mmCIF file of C-alpha atoms in Angstrom:
data_model
loop_
_atom_site.group_PDB
_atom_site.id
_atom_site.type_symbol
_atom_site.label_atom_id
_atom_site.label_comp_id
_atom_site.label_asym_id
_atom_site.label_seq_id
_atom_site.Cartn_x
_atom_site.Cartn_y
_atom_site.Cartn_z
ATOM 1 C CA UNK A 1 14.105 8.915 9.930
ATOM 2 C CA UNK A 2 12.903 5.460 11.065
ATOM 3 C CA UNK A 3 14.578 2.344 9.578
ATOM 4 C CA UNK A 4 16.741 4.572 7.385
ATOM 5 C CA UNK A 5 20.182 3.923 6.121
ATOM 6 C CA UNK A 6 22.759 6.554 7.041
ATOM 7 C CA UNK A 7 23.142 8.817 4.033
ATOM 8 C CA UNK A 8 26.225 10.498 5.537
ATOM 9 C CA UNK A 9 28.669 7.680 5.034
ATOM 10 C CA UNK A 10 30.365 6.907 1.759
ATOM 11 C CA UNK A 11 31.029 3.266 2.331
ATOM 12 C CA UNK A 12 28.047 1.972 0.363
ATOM 13 C CA UNK A 13 28.124 2.801 -3.334
ATOM 14 C CA UNK A 14 25.134 0.780 -4.599
ATOM 15 C CA UNK A 15 22.905 2.052 -7.367
ATOM 16 C CA UNK A 16 20.207 2.924 -4.812
ATOM 17 C CA UNK A 17 22.730 4.823 -2.705
ATOM 18 C CA UNK A 18 23.913 6.819 -5.706
ATOM 19 C CA UNK A 19 20.335 7.888 -6.482
ATOM 20 C CA UNK A 20 19.781 8.883 -2.918
ATOM 21 C CA UNK A 21 22.872 11.135 -3.048
ATOM 22 C CA UNK A 22 21.793 12.533 -6.430
ATOM 23 C CA UNK A 23 18.509 13.915 -5.166
ATOM 24 C CA UNK A 24 19.366 14.651 -1.542
ATOM 25 C CA UNK A 25 19.303 18.288 -0.383
ATOM 26 C CA UNK A 26 22.680 19.980 -0.461
ATOM 27 C CA UNK A 27 23.362 23.648 0.043
ATOM 28 C CA UNK A 28 25.487 25.906 -2.116
ATOM 29 C CA UNK A 29 28.535 26.622 0.044
ATOM 30 C CA UNK A 30 29.750 29.416 -2.143
ATOM 31 C CA UNK A 31 27.736 31.891 -0.074
ATOM 32 C CA UNK A 32 29.227 33.156 3.199
ATOM 33 C CA UNK A 33 25.812 33.646 4.784
ATOM 34 C CA UNK A 34 24.246 31.289 7.376
ATOM 35 C CA UNK A 35 22.788 27.950 6.342
ATOM 36 C CA UNK A 36 19.263 29.277 6.650
ATOM 37 C CA UNK A 37 20.024 31.826 3.913
ATOM 38 C CA UNK A 38 21.968 29.501 1.665
ATOM 39 C CA UNK A 39 20.340 28.338 -1.539
ATOM 40 C CA UNK A 40 19.847 24.629 -2.299
ATOM 41 C CA UNK A 41 22.104 23.277 -4.960
ATOM 42 C CA UNK A 42 20.424 22.691 -8.269
ATOM 43 C CA UNK A 43 19.316 19.115 -8.971
ATOM 44 C CA UNK A 44 18.643 17.540 -12.366
ATOM 45 C CA UNK A 45 14.989 16.497 -12.116
ATOM 46 C CA UNK A 46 14.567 15.544 -15.834
ATOM 47 C CA UNK A 47 14.438 11.806 -15.086
ATOM 48 C CA UNK A 48 11.845 12.062 -12.265
ATOM 49 C CA UNK A 49 8.405 10.618 -13.258
ATOM 50 C CA UNK A 50 5.632 13.141 -12.835
ATOM 51 C CA UNK A 51 2.273 11.315 -12.611
ATOM 52 C CA UNK A 52 0.365 14.595 -12.582
ATOM 53 C CA UNK A 53 1.746 15.455 -15.977
ATOM 54 C CA UNK A 54 1.242 11.851 -17.163
ATOM 55 C CA UNK A 55 -2.373 12.031 -16.153
ATOM 56 C CA UNK A 56 -2.957 15.350 -17.900
ATOM 57 C CA UNK A 57 -1.298 14.066 -21.047
ATOM 58 C CA UNK A 58 -3.245 10.890 -21.066
ATOM 59 C CA UNK A 59 -6.530 12.693 -20.613
ATOM 60 C CA UNK A 60 -5.632 15.149 -23.414
ATOM 61 C CA UNK A 61 -4.259 12.737 -26.073
ATOM 62 C CA UNK A 62 -4.190 9.159 -24.675
ATOM 63 C CA UNK A 63 -0.360 9.059 -24.611
ATOM 64 C CA UNK A 64 1.702 7.370 -21.948
ATOM 65 C CA UNK A 65 5.457 7.264 -21.488
ATOM 66 C CA UNK A 66 7.285 4.028 -22.035
ATOM 67 C CA UNK A 67 7.034 1.596 -19.132
ATOM 68 C CA UNK A 68 3.881 3.204 -17.703
ATOM 69 C CA UNK A 69 0.434 1.694 -18.180
ATOM 70 C CA UNK A 70 -3.028 2.810 -17.002
ATOM 71 C CA UNK A 71 -5.237 0.498 -14.964
ATOM 72 C CA UNK A 72 -8.121 2.924 -14.496
ATOM 73 C CA UNK A 73 -8.925 6.458 -15.578
ATOM 74 C CA UNK A 74 -12.370 7.849 -14.827
ATOM 75 C CA UNK A 75 -14.171 10.542 -12.822
ATOM 76 C CA UNK A 76 -13.455 8.857 -9.457
ATOM 77 C CA UNK A 77 -9.695 8.169 -9.791
ATOM 78 C CA UNK A 78 -6.848 7.338 -12.089
ATOM 79 C CA UNK A 79 -4.488 4.462 -11.376
ATOM 80 C CA UNK A 80 -1.157 3.966 -13.062
ATOM 81 C CA UNK A 81 1.196 1.008 -13.013
ATOM 82 C CA UNK A 82 4.866 0.480 -13.851
ATOM 83 C CA UNK A 83 5.586 -2.404 -16.201
ATOM 84 C CA UNK A 84 8.854 -3.300 -14.384
ATOM 85 C CA UNK A 85 7.353 -3.181 -10.906
ATOM 86 C CA UNK A 86 4.253 -5.425 -10.715
ATOM 87 C CA UNK A 87 2.276 -4.761 -7.590
ATOM 88 C CA UNK A 88 3.010 -1.020 -7.592
ATOM 89 C CA UNK A 89 0.146 1.430 -8.210
ATOM 90 C CA UNK A 90 0.192 5.233 -8.223
ATOM 91 C CA UNK A 91 -3.047 7.182 -7.791
ATOM 92 C CA UNK A 92 -2.433 10.863 -8.474
ATOM 93 C CA UNK A 93 -4.790 13.420 -6.903
ATOM 94 C CA UNK A 94 -6.477 10.563 -4.985
ATOM 95 C CA UNK A 95 -7.998 12.802 -2.293
ATOM 96 C CA UNK A 96 -9.110 16.396 -2.531
ATOM 97 C CA UNK A 97 -7.786 19.336 -0.631
ATOM 98 C CA UNK A 98 -10.520 19.252 2.051
ATOM 99 C CA UNK A 99 -9.670 15.674 2.826
ATOM 100 C CA UNK A 100 -5.956 16.486 2.818
ATOM 101 C CA UNK A 101 -6.366 19.266 5.369
ATOM 102 C CA UNK A 102 -8.458 16.942 7.527
ATOM 103 C CA UNK A 103 -5.740 14.245 7.652
ATOM 104 C CA UNK A 104 -3.017 16.854 8.255
ATOM 105 C CA UNK A 105 -4.964 18.047 11.294
ATOM 106 C CA UNK A 106 -5.516 14.475 12.456
ATOM 107 C CA UNK A 107 -1.873 13.698 12.011
ATOM 108 C CA UNK A 108 -0.770 16.647 14.190
ATOM 109 C CA UNK A 109 -3.538 16.635 16.855
ATOM 110 C CA UNK A 110 -4.806 13.065 17.309
ATOM 111 C CA UNK A 111 -2.373 10.570 15.790
ATOM 112 C CA UNK A 112 0.489 11.329 18.225
ATOM 113 C CA UNK A 113 -1.869 10.879 21.222
ATOM 114 C CA UNK A 114 -1.337 7.941 23.627
ATOM 115 C CA UNK A 115 -1.666 4.959 23.510
ATOM 116 C CA UNK A 116 -0.182 5.663 20.029
ATOM 117 C CA UNK A 117 3.603 5.726 20.404
ATOM 118 C CA UNK A 118 5.989 8.329 18.883
ATOM 119 C CA UNK A 119 9.732 8.715 18.596
ATOM 120 C CA UNK A 120 9.461 10.958 21.730
ATOM 121 C CA UNK A 121 8.442 8.011 23.986
ATOM 122 C CA UNK A 122 11.956 6.672 24.309
ATOM 123 C CA UNK A 123 13.181 9.909 25.966
ATOM 124 C CA UNK A 124 10.117 11.564 27.510
ATOM 125 C CA UNK A 125 7.795 8.630 28.137
ATOM 126 C CA UNK A 126 4.098 9.072 27.501
ATOM 127 C CA UNK A 127 3.206 12.641 26.625
ATOM 128 C CA UNK A 128 -0.114 14.038 25.326
ATOM 129 C CA UNK A 129 -1.299 17.049 23.299
ATOM 130 C CA UNK A 130 1.977 18.048 21.689
ATOM 131 C CA UNK A 131 0.329 20.143 19.011
ATOM 132 C CA UNK A 132 -1.916 21.976 21.433
ATOM 133 C CA UNK A 133 0.950 22.658 23.774
ATOM 134 C CA UNK A 134 3.002 24.054 20.855
ATOM 135 C CA UNK A 135 0.102 26.261 19.836
ATOM 136 C CA UNK A 136 -0.013 27.664 23.403
ATOM 137 C CA UNK A 137 3.751 28.127 23.638
ATOM 138 C CA UNK A 138 4.087 25.606 26.484
ATOM 139 C CA UNK A 139 7.191 23.945 27.705
ATOM 140 C CA UNK A 140 7.742 20.257 28.599
ATOM 141 C CA UNK A 141 9.372 20.214 32.031
ATOM 142 C CA UNK A 142 11.173 17.443 33.910
ATOM 143 C CA UNK A 143 9.318 17.266 37.313
ATOM 144 C CA UNK A 144 11.150 14.313 38.707
ATOM 145 C CA UNK A 145 12.924 16.472 41.312
ATOM 146 C CA UNK A 146 9.647 17.886 42.721
ATOM 147 C CA UNK A 147 7.176 15.088 42.077
ATOM 148 C CA UNK A 148 8.010 11.447 42.786
ATOM 149 C CA UNK A 149 4.900 10.206 40.991
ATOM 150 C CA UNK A 150 4.616 9.774 37.202
ATOM 151 C CA UNK A 151 4.340 11.375 34.806
ATOM 152 C CA UNK A 152 7.928 12.626 35.024
ATOM 153 C CA UNK A 153 7.580 15.121 32.140
ATOM 154 C CA UNK A 154 4.578 17.466 31.996
ATOM 155 C CA UNK A 155 3.667 20.454 29.842
ATOM 156 C CA UNK A 156 3.662 23.813 31.634
ATOM 157 C CA UNK A 157 3.289 27.457 30.707
ATOM 158 C CA UNK A 158 6.388 28.165 32.858
ATOM 159 C CA UNK A 159 10.024 27.304 32.211
ATOM 160 C CA UNK A 160 10.582 25.647 35.571
ATOM 161 C CA UNK A 161 13.420 26.295 38.061
ATOM 162 C CA UNK A 162 17.111 26.258 37.370
ATOM 163 C CA UNK A 163 17.362 22.598 38.297
ATOM 164 C CA UNK A 164 14.704 21.366 35.884
ATOM 165 C CA UNK A 165 15.327 20.096 32.384
ATOM 166 C CA UNK A 166 12.878 21.478 29.818
ATOM 167 C CA UNK A 167 12.177 21.604 26.102
ATOM 168 C CA UNK A 168 9.658 23.800 24.258
ATOM 169 C CA UNK A 169 6.574 22.069 22.836
ATOM 170 C CA UNK A 170 7.240 23.735 19.444
ATOM 171 C CA UNK A 171 10.682 22.059 19.307
ATOM 172 C CA UNK A 172 9.094 18.736 20.213
ATOM 173 C CA UNK A 173 6.600 19.149 17.399
ATOM 174 C CA UNK A 174 9.378 19.880 14.911
ATOM 175 C CA UNK A 175 11.284 16.810 16.161
ATOM 176 C CA UNK A 176 8.302 14.509 15.786
ATOM 177 C CA UNK A 177 9.335 11.916 13.255
ATOM 178 C CA UNK A 178 6.809 9.057 13.522
ATOM 179 C CA UNK A 179 3.704 7.917 15.296
ATOM 180 C CA UNK A 180 2.072 4.481 15.157
ATOM 181 C CA UNK A 181 -1.641 3.832 14.935
ATOM 182 C CA UNK A 182 -3.486 0.577 15.621
ATOM 183 C CA UNK A 183 -1.215 -2.326 16.390
ATOM 184 C CA UNK A 184 2.078 -0.840 17.659
ATOM 185 C CA UNK A 185 5.278 -1.426 15.786
ATOM 186 C CA UNK A 186 8.357 -2.193 17.935
ATOM 187 C CA UNK A 187 11.258 -0.429 16.236
ATOM 188 C CA UNK A 188 13.986 -2.156 18.333
ATOM 189 C CA UNK A 189 12.714 -5.656 17.522
ATOM 190 C CA UNK A 190 11.248 -4.767 14.093
ATOM 191 C CA UNK A 191 7.889 -6.473 14.691
ATOM 192 C CA UNK A 192 4.390 -5.722 15.879
ATOM 193 C CA UNK A 193 3.988 -5.996 19.652
ATOM 194 C CA UNK A 194 0.366 -7.076 20.206
ATOM 195 C CA UNK A 195 0.865 -6.691 23.948
ATOM 196 C CA UNK A 196 1.324 -2.898 23.813
ATOM 197 C CA UNK A 197 -1.848 -0.877 24.500
ATOM 198 C CA UNK A 198 -3.451 0.466 21.307
ATOM 199 C CA UNK A 199 -6.642 1.694 19.759
ATOM 200 C CA UNK A 200 -8.121 0.569 16.465
ATOM 201 C CA UNK A 201 -7.300 2.645 13.435
ATOM 202 C CA UNK A 202 -10.001 5.437 13.079
ATOM 203 C CA UNK A 203 -12.899 4.112 10.952
ATOM 204 C CA UNK A 204 -12.687 7.020 8.517
ATOM 205 C CA UNK A 205 -9.022 6.306 7.767
ATOM 206 C CA UNK A 206 -9.882 2.597 7.310
ATOM 207 C CA UNK A 207 -12.518 3.441 4.770
ATOM 208 C CA UNK A 208 -10.056 5.511 2.761
ATOM 209 C CA UNK A 209 -7.511 2.753 2.755
ATOM 210 C CA UNK A 210 -10.039 0.093 1.840
ATOM 211 C CA UNK A 211 -11.384 2.190 -1.053
ATOM 212 C CA UNK A 212 -7.928 2.839 -2.430
ATOM 213 C CA UNK A 213 -6.588 -0.744 -1.887
ATOM 214 C CA UNK A 214 -9.271 -2.485 -3.949
ATOM 215 C CA UNK A 215 -7.447 -2.000 -7.246
ATOM 216 C CA UNK A 216 -4.559 -4.084 -5.911
ATOM 217 C CA UNK A 217 -6.731 -7.037 -4.805
ATOM 218 C CA UNK A 218 -8.551 -9.790 -6.610
ATOM 219 C CA UNK A 219 -12.281 -9.418 -6.936
ATOM 220 C CA UNK A 220 -14.100 -10.281 -3.747
ATOM 221 C CA UNK A 221 -11.073 -9.928 -1.496
ATOM 222 C CA UNK A 222 -10.797 -7.149 1.042
ATOM 223 C CA UNK A 223 -8.191 -5.119 2.872
ATOM 224 C CA UNK A 224 -8.227 -4.994 6.665
ATOM 225 C CA UNK A 225 -6.301 -2.011 8.051
ATOM 226 C CA UNK A 226 -4.680 -3.077 11.347
ATOM 227 C CA UNK A 227 -1.742 -0.718 11.745
ATOM 228 C CA UNK A 228 -0.420 2.514 10.340
ATOM 229 C CA UNK A 229 2.842 4.413 10.610
ATOM 230 C CA UNK A 230 2.763 8.163 10.205
ATOM 231 C CA UNK A 231 6.022 9.752 9.075
ATOM 232 C CA UNK A 232 6.817 13.447 9.616
ATOM 233 C CA UNK A 233 9.393 15.061 7.360
ATOM 234 C CA UNK A 234 11.043 18.460 7.973
ATOM 235 C CA UNK A 235 13.541 20.341 5.793
ATOM 236 C CA UNK A 236 16.467 18.122 4.876
ATOM 237 C CA UNK A 237 14.859 14.918 6.275
ATOM 238 C CA UNK A 238 15.234 11.717 4.315
ATOM 239 C CA UNK A 239 13.958 8.148 4.567
ATOM 240 C CA UNK A 240 16.767 5.754 3.579
ATOM 241 C CA UNK A 241 16.312 2.771 1.345
ATOM 242 C CA UNK A 242 14.437 -0.074 3.049
ATOM 243 C CA UNK A 243 11.854 -2.822 2.541
ATOM 244 C CA UNK A 244 8.513 -3.051 4.379
ATOM 245 C CA UNK A 245 8.561 -6.757 5.107
ATOM 246 C CA UNK A 246 7.176 -7.111 8.663
ATOM 247 C CA UNK A 247 3.633 -8.027 7.703
ATOM 248 C CA UNK A 248 2.464 -11.627 7.182
ATOM 249 C CA UNK A 249 0.721 -11.468 3.810
ATOM 250 C CA UNK A 250 2.577 -9.411 1.203
ATOM 251 C CA UNK A 251 -0.259 -9.790 -1.343
ATOM 252 C CA UNK A 252 -2.113 -7.169 0.798
ATOM 253 C CA UNK A 253 -0.974 -3.716 -0.177
ATOM 254 C CA UNK A 254 0.588 -0.967 1.870
ATOM 255 C CA UNK A 255 -1.556 2.154 1.299
ATOM 256 C CA UNK A 256 0.647 5.211 1.413
ATOM 257 C CA UNK A 257 -0.927 8.712 1.561
ATOM 258 C CA UNK A 258 1.178 11.823 0.892
ATOM 259 C CA UNK A 259 0.343 15.143 2.560
ATOM 260 C CA UNK A 260 2.091 18.543 2.500
ATOM 261 C CA UNK A 261 5.214 19.482 0.593
ATOM 262 C CA UNK A 262 6.179 17.676 -2.614
ATOM 263 C CA UNK A 263 8.761 14.894 -2.281
ATOM 264 C CA UNK A 264 10.852 12.581 -4.419
ATOM 265 C CA UNK A 265 10.145 8.848 -3.966
ATOM 266 C CA UNK A 266 12.632 6.193 -5.094
ATOM 267 C CA UNK A 267 11.409 2.784 -6.069
ATOM 268 C CA UNK A 268 14.115 0.230 -6.648
ATOM 269 C CA UNK A 269 14.320 -3.510 -7.135
ATOM 270 C CA UNK A 270 14.906 -6.475 -4.900
ATOM 271 C CA UNK A 271 18.621 -5.589 -4.594
ATOM 272 C CA UNK A 272 20.269 -2.295 -3.666
ATOM 273 C CA UNK A 273 22.254 -2.766 -6.890
ATOM 274 C CA UNK A 274 19.120 -2.263 -8.983
ATOM 275 C CA UNK A 275 18.850 1.338 -10.168
ATOM 276 C CA UNK A 276 15.688 2.897 -8.667
ATOM 277 C CA UNK A 277 13.072 4.896 -10.459
ATOM 278 C CA UNK A 278 12.383 8.385 -9.102
ATOM 279 C CA UNK A 279 8.917 9.994 -9.007
ATOM 280 C CA UNK A 280 7.274 12.987 -7.478
ATOM 281 C CA UNK A 281 4.865 12.535 -4.624
ATOM 282 C CA UNK A 282 2.531 15.455 -4.011
ATOM 283 C CA UNK A 283 -0.117 16.283 -1.439
ATOM 284 C CA UNK A 284 -3.193 14.110 -2.085
ATOM 285 C CA UNK A 285 -1.321 11.347 -4.023
ATOM 286 C CA UNK A 286 -1.618 7.742 -2.876
ATOM 287 C CA UNK A 287 0.653 4.795 -3.712
ATOM 288 C CA UNK A 288 0.001 1.091 -3.257
ATOM 289 C CA UNK A 289 2.736 -1.552 -2.900
ATOM 290 C CA UNK A 290 1.610 -5.219 -2.983
ATOM 291 C CA UNK A 291 3.017 -8.554 -4.006
ATOM 292 C CA UNK A 292 6.401 -8.319 -5.712
ATOM 293 C CA UNK A 293 6.587 -4.582 -5.059
ATOM 294 C CA UNK A 294 6.699 -5.361 -1.376
ATOM 295 C CA UNK A 295 10.130 -6.874 -1.944
ATOM 296 C CA UNK A 296 11.522 -3.703 -3.513
ATOM 297 C CA UNK A 297 13.824 -1.228 -1.787
ATOM 298 C CA UNK A 298 12.281 2.272 -1.570
ATOM 299 C CA UNK A 299 12.915 5.524 0.151
ATOM 300 C CA UNK A 300 12.483 9.346 0.178
ATOM 301 C CA UNK A 301 15.698 11.239 -0.457
ATOM 302 C CA UNK A 302 14.194 14.763 -0.722
ATOM 303 C CA UNK A 303 11.275 16.906 0.128
ATOM 304 C CA UNK A 304 10.871 20.394 -1.358
ATOM 305 C CA UNK A 305 10.203 23.111 1.181
ATOM 306 C CA UNK A 306 10.967 26.152 -0.954
ATOM 307 C CA UNK A 307 8.018 28.180 -2.150
ATOM 308 C CA UNK A 308 8.696 27.464 -5.849
ATOM 309 C CA UNK A 309 8.726 23.688 -5.613
ATOM 310 C CA UNK A 310 6.652 22.705 -2.514
ATOM 311 C CA UNK A 311 3.358 23.009 -4.499
ATOM 312 C CA UNK A 312 1.036 23.526 -1.534
ATOM 313 C CA UNK A 313 -0.832 26.636 -2.695
ATOM 314 C CA UNK A 314 -4.216 24.872 -2.258
ATOM 315 C CA UNK A 315 -3.286 23.865 1.289
ATOM 316 C CA UNK A 316 -2.131 27.390 2.146
ATOM 317 C CA UNK A 317 -5.576 28.664 0.970
ATOM 318 C CA UNK A 318 -7.307 26.082 3.130
ATOM 319 C CA UNK A 319 -5.254 27.038 6.152
ATOM 320 C CA UNK A 320 -5.678 30.803 5.689
ATOM 321 C CA UNK A 321 -8.078 31.304 8.578
ATOM 322 C CA UNK A 322 -6.467 32.807 11.626
ATOM 323 C CA UNK A 323 -7.347 29.723 13.749
ATOM 324 C CA UNK A 324 -5.296 27.572 11.362
ATOM 325 C CA UNK A 325 -2.014 29.573 11.509
ATOM 326 C CA UNK A 326 -0.212 26.831 13.415
ATOM 327 C CA UNK A 327 -1.138 24.268 10.810
ATOM 328 C CA UNK A 328 -0.127 26.622 8.032
ATOM 329 C CA UNK A 329 3.225 27.326 9.642
ATOM 330 C CA UNK A 330 3.923 23.650 10.094
ATOM 331 C CA UNK A 331 2.929 22.416 6.632
ATOM 332 C CA UNK A 332 4.830 25.106 4.727
ATOM 333 C CA UNK A 333 8.030 23.295 5.506
ATOM 334 C CA UNK A 334 6.811 19.738 6.165
ATOM 335 C CA UNK A 335 5.548 16.540 4.639
ATOM 336 C CA UNK A 336 3.408 13.885 6.293
ATOM 337 C CA UNK A 337 3.091 10.327 5.014
ATOM 338 C CA UNK A 338 0.520 7.888 6.347
ATOM 339 C CA UNK A 339 1.203 4.208 5.626
ATOM 340 C CA UNK A 340 -1.728 1.894 6.358
ATOM 341 C CA UNK A 341 -1.098 -1.887 6.596
ATOM 342 C CA UNK A 342 -2.832 -5.216 7.097
ATOM 343 C CA UNK A 343 -0.653 -7.007 9.619
ATOM 344 C CA UNK A 344 -2.086 -10.555 9.737
#
């Protein structure tokens, strides 16, 4: 995934690295069957914070685990804080299932559309309508040998001749790892390139971000969404420990919306040597990171795509209509994370 440390090497044995390895997906090699049929190794999840359970317990008896405090708990939303991580806020069940399905569809259909950039741009240039092409069973074909004019790669319902390079749209969709909304982030230079063509972040997404961000801001101060990064996780994908430090004003929060399969999120300290705290992120949860929390290393070492632990029953019901089969097939083994930011 973008900006991630390599989890394969063993050279780095920091506290954060050890936690990543603890929760990362490993398969049981005792079976002689193929990897697809192998069972994930059991993981001890007893230390993982579960804010859904914390919310239910707090509503039932007013109890909170040590180190967790409540900032707000009413009909509209519940906001929890961590005593050791000022500037971090967790809002469980922040958005309902209807809104979740809406943003999943937007993330697959519209957010990867030009001028928004994706991880595919570096190889294939500007390509449009990936999800629609995957739904139709189309193939992306290299037409450089037959057409001297751009675009070089185009979607087609035919494979192309023997001299053409091609890749199926469904494979491209599964290999989609990120898209950038609003001001475009330059991964090679690790900054925002204001010269790249871009559209404003959709107003509806801005309104969600502003509504959620207000708890992390002083009274009277607002949040101006200017950029967003959409991360797409498949089975076995991880996001290595990193800090989001490219924005000018760290007092403004990053608003992080989780969609799809359940994941484990690690929140560490200002050093990789600080042992991170693990917590579950479920579809509809939102996190805020502002102020000191912006200086903390964080990452996603695991998503749960098995039926028992993915916890997407409500989404499956929402996508049960025949026209939504492609969305259902995708989200059953995927997680989408939308991070909205104020850049300047």
